[in-house]
PDB file of C-alpha atoms in Angstrom:
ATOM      1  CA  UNK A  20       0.000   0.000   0.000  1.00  0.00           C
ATOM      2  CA  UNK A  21       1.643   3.374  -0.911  1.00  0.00           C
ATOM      3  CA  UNK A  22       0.932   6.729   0.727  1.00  0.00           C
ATOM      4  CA  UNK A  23      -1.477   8.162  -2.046  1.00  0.00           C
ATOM      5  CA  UNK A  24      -4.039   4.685  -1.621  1.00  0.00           C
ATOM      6  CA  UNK A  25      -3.892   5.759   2.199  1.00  0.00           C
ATOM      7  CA  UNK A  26      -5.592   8.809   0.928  1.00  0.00           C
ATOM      8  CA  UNK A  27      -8.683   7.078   0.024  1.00  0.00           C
ATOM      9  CA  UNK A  28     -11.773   5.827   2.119  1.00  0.00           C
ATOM     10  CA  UNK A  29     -11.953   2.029   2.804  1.00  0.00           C
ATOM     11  CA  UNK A  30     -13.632   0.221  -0.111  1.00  0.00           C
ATOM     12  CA  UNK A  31     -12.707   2.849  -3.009  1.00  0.00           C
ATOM     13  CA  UNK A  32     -12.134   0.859  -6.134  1.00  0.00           C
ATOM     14  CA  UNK A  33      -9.289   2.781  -7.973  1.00  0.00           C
ATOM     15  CA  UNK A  34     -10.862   2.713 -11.785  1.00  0.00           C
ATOM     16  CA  UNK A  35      -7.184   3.840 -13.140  1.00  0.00           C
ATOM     17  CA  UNK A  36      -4.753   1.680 -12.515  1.00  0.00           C
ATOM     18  CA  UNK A  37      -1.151   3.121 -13.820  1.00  0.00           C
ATOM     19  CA  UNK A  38       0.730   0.695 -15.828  1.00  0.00           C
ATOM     20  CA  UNK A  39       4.718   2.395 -15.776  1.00  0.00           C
ATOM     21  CA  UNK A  40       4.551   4.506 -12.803  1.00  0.00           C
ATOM     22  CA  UNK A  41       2.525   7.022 -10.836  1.00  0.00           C
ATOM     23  CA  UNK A  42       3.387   9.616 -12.229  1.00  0.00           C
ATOM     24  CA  UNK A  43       3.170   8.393 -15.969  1.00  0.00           C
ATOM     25  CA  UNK A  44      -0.337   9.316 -16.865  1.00  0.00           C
ATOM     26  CA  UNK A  45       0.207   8.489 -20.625  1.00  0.00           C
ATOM     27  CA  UNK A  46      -0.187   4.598 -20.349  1.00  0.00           C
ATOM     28  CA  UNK A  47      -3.047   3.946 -18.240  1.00  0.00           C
ATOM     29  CA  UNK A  48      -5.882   0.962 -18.153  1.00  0.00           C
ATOM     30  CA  UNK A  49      -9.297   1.409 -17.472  1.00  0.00           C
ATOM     31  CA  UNK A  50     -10.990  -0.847 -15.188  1.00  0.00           C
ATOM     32  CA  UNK A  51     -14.536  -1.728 -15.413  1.00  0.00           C
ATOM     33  CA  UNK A  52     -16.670  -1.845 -11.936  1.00  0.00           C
ATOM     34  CA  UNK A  53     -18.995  -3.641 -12.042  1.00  0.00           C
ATOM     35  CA  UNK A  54     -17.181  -6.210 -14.414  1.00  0.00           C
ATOM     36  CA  UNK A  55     -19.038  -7.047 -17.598  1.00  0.00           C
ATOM     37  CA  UNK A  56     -20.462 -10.105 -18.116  1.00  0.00           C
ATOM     38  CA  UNK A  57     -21.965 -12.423 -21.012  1.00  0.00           C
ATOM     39  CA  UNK A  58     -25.251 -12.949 -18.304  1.00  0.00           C
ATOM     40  CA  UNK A  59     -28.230 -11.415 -20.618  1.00  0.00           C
ATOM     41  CA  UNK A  60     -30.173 -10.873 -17.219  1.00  0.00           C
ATOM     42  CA  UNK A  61     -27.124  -8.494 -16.203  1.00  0.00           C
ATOM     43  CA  UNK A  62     -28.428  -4.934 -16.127  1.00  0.00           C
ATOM     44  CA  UNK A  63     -25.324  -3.187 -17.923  1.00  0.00           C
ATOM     45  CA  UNK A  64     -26.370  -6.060 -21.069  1.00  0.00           C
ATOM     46  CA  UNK A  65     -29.970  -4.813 -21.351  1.00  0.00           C
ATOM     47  CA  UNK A  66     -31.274  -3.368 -24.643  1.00  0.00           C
ATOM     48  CA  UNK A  67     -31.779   0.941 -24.158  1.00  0.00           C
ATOM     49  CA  UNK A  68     -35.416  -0.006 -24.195  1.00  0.00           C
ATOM     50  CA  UNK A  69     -35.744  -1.984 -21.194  1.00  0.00           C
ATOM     51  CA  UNK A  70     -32.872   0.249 -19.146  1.00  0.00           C
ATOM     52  CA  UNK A  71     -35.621   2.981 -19.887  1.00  0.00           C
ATOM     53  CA  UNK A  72     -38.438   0.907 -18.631  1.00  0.00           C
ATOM     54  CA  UNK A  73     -36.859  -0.689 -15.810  1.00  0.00           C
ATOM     55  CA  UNK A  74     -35.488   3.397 -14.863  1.00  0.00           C
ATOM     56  CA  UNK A  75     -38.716   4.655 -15.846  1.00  0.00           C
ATOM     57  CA  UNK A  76     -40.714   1.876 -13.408  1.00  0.00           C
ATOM     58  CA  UNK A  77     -38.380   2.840 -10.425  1.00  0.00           C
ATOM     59  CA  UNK A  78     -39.083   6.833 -11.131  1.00  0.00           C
ATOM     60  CA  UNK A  79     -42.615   6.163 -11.143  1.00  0.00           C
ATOM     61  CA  UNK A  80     -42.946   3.670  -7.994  1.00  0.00           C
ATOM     62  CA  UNK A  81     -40.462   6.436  -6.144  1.00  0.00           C
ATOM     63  CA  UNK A  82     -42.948   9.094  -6.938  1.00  0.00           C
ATOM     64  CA  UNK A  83     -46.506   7.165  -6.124  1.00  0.00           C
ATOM     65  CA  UNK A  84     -44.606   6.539  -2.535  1.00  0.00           C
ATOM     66  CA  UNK A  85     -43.450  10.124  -2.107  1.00  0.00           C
ATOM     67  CA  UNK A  86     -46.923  11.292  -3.187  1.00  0.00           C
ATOM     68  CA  UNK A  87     -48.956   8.637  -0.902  1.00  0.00           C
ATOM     69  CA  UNK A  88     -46.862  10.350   2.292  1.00  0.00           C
ATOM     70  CA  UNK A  89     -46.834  14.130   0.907  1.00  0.00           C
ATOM     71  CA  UNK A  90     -49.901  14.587  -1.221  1.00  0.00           C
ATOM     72  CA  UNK A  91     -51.940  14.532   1.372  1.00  0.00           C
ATOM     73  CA  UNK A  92     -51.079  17.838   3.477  1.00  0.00           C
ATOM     74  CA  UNK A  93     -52.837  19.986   0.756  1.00  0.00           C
ATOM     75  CA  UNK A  94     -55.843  18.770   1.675  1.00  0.00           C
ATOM     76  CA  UNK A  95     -55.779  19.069   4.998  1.00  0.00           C
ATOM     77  CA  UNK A  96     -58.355  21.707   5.273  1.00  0.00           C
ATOM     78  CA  UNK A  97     -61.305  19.868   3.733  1.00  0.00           C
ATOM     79  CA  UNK A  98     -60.276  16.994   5.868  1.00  0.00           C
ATOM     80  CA  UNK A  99     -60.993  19.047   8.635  1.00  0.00           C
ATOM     81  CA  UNK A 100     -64.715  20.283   7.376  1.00  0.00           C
ATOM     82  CA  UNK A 101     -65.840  16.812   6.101  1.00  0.00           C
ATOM     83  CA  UNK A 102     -64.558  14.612   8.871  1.00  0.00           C
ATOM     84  CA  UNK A 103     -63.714  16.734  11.886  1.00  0.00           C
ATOM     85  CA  UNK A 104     -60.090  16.319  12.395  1.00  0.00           C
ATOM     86  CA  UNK A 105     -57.847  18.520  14.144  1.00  0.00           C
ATOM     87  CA  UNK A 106     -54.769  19.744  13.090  1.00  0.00           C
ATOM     88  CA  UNK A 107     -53.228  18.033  15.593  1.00  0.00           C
ATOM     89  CA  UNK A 108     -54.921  14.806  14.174  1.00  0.00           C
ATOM     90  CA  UNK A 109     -53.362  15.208  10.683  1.00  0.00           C
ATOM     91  CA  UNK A 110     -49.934  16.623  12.031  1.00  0.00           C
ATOM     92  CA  UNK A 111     -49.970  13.185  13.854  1.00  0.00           C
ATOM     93  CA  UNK A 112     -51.032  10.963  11.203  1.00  0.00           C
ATOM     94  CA  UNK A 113     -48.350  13.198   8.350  1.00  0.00           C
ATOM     95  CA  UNK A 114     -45.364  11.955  11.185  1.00  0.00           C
ATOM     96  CA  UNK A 115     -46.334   8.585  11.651  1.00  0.00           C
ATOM     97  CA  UNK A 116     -46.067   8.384   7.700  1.00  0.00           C
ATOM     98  CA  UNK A 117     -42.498  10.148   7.339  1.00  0.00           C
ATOM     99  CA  UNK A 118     -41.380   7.488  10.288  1.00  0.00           C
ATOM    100  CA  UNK A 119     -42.958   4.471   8.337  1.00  0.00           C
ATOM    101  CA  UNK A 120     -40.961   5.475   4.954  1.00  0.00           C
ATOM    102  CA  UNK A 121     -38.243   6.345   7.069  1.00  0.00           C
ATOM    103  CA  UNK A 122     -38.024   3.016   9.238  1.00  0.00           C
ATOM    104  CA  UNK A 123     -39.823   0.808   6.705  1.00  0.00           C
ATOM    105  CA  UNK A 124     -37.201   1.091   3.704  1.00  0.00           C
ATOM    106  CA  UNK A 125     -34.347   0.002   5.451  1.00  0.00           C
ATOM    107  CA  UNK A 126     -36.403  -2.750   7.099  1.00  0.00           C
ATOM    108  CA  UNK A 127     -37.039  -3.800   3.663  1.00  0.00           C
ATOM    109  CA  UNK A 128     -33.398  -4.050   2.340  1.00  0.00           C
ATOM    110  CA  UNK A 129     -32.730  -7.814   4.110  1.00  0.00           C
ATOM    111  CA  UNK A 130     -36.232  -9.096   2.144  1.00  0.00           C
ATOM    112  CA  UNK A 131     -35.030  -8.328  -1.002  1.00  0.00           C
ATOM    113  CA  UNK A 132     -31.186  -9.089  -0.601  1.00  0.00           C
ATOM    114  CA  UNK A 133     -32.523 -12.266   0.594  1.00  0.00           C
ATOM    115  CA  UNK A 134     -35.704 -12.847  -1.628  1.00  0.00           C
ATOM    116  CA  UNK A 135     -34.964 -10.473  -4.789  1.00  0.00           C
ATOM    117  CA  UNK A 136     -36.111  -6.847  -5.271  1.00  0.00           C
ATOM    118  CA  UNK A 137     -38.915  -8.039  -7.585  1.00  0.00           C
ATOM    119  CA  UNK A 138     -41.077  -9.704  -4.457  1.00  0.00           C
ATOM    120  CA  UNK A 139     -40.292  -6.807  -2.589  1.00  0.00           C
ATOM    121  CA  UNK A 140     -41.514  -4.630  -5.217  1.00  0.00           C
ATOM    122  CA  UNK A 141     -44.617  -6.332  -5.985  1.00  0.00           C
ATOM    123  CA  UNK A 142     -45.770  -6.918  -1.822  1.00  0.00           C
ATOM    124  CA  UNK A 143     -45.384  -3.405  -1.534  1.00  0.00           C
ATOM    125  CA  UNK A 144     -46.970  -1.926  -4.355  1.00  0.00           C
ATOM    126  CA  UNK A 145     -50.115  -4.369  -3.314  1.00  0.00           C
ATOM    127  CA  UNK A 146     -49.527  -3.015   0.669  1.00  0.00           C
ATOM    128  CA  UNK A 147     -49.751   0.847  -1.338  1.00  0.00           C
ATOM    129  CA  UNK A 148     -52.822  -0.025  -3.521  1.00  0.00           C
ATOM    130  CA  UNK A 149     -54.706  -1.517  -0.622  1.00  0.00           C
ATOM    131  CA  UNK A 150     -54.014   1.591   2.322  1.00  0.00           C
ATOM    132  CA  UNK A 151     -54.791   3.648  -0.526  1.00  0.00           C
ATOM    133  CA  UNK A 152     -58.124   2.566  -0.918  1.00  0.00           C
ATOM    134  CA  UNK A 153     -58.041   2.009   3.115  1.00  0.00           C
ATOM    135  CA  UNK A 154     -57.117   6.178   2.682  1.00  0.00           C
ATOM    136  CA  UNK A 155     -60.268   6.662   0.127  1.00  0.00           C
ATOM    137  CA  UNK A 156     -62.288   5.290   2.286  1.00  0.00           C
ATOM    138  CA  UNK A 157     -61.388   6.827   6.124  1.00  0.00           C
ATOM    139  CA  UNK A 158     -63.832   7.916   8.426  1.00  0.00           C
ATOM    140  CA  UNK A 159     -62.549   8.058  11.518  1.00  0.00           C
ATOM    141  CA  UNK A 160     -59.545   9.740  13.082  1.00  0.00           C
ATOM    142  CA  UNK A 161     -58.833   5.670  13.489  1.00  0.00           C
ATOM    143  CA  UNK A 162     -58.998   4.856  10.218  1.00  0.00           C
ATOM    144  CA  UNK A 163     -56.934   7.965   8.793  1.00  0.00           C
ATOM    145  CA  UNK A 164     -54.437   7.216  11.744  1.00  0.00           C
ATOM    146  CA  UNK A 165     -54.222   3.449  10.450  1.00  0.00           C
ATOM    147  CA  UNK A 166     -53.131   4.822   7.036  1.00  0.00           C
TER     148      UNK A 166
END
């Protein structure tokens, strides 16, 4: 280990490795990380249509969880007129839904190292579809607390 890799955090892959010396910069080779591979299932191998898709899936499953926490806080105020809750109520309720994205993600992360992100995906897009229609239908400070 020379001085200069001391300079860098644990677990930095060096993508230039110098082949004369370090101070040579003409003669350098790149290294690939990740490596390629001939695996057709291997993301970097994908056709530009399905890197879109896949990218454009994860964009829109990022957003519909962002905007089943968020979107709600505009309409706090008829909320208030057509079921009676407080502000207090719906400050609650907005918390207890920053905490469950907050806590449940990372509790998430072992399922789908373990299982694949594809189950993980799926479960929790059903869990979203079903509190959201739990959300349509609220009635009680209960119910809206549930979601």
């Amino acid at each position: 280990m020379t001085d200069t890799d001391r300079d860098w955090p644990p677990g930095t892959i060096r993508l230039q490795t110098l082949l004369k010396s370090e101070t040579n910069s003409t003669e350098t080779e790149i290294i690939l990380q990740p490596r390629p591979s001939d695996d057709p299932n291997d993301p970097l191998n994908w056709p530009k249509y399905q890197k879109v898709i896949n990218f454009s899936l994860a964009c829109f499953y990022a957003m519909m969880v962002f905007a089943f926490v968020n979107a709600t806080s505009p309409t706090w105020g008829p909320l208030a007129d057509e079921l009676g809750f407080s502000n207090v109520t719906l400050t609650n309720t907005y918390a207890i839904g920053c905490a469950t994205l907050a806590l449940g993600a990372p509790m998430l992360i072992p399922f789908a190292l373990k299982y694949g992100s594809r189950p993980v995906y799926v479960f929790s897009s059903i869990a979203q579809f079903g509190i959201s229609i739990w959300a349509a239908k609220t009635q009680t400070a209960a119910d809206w607390w549930g979601v």
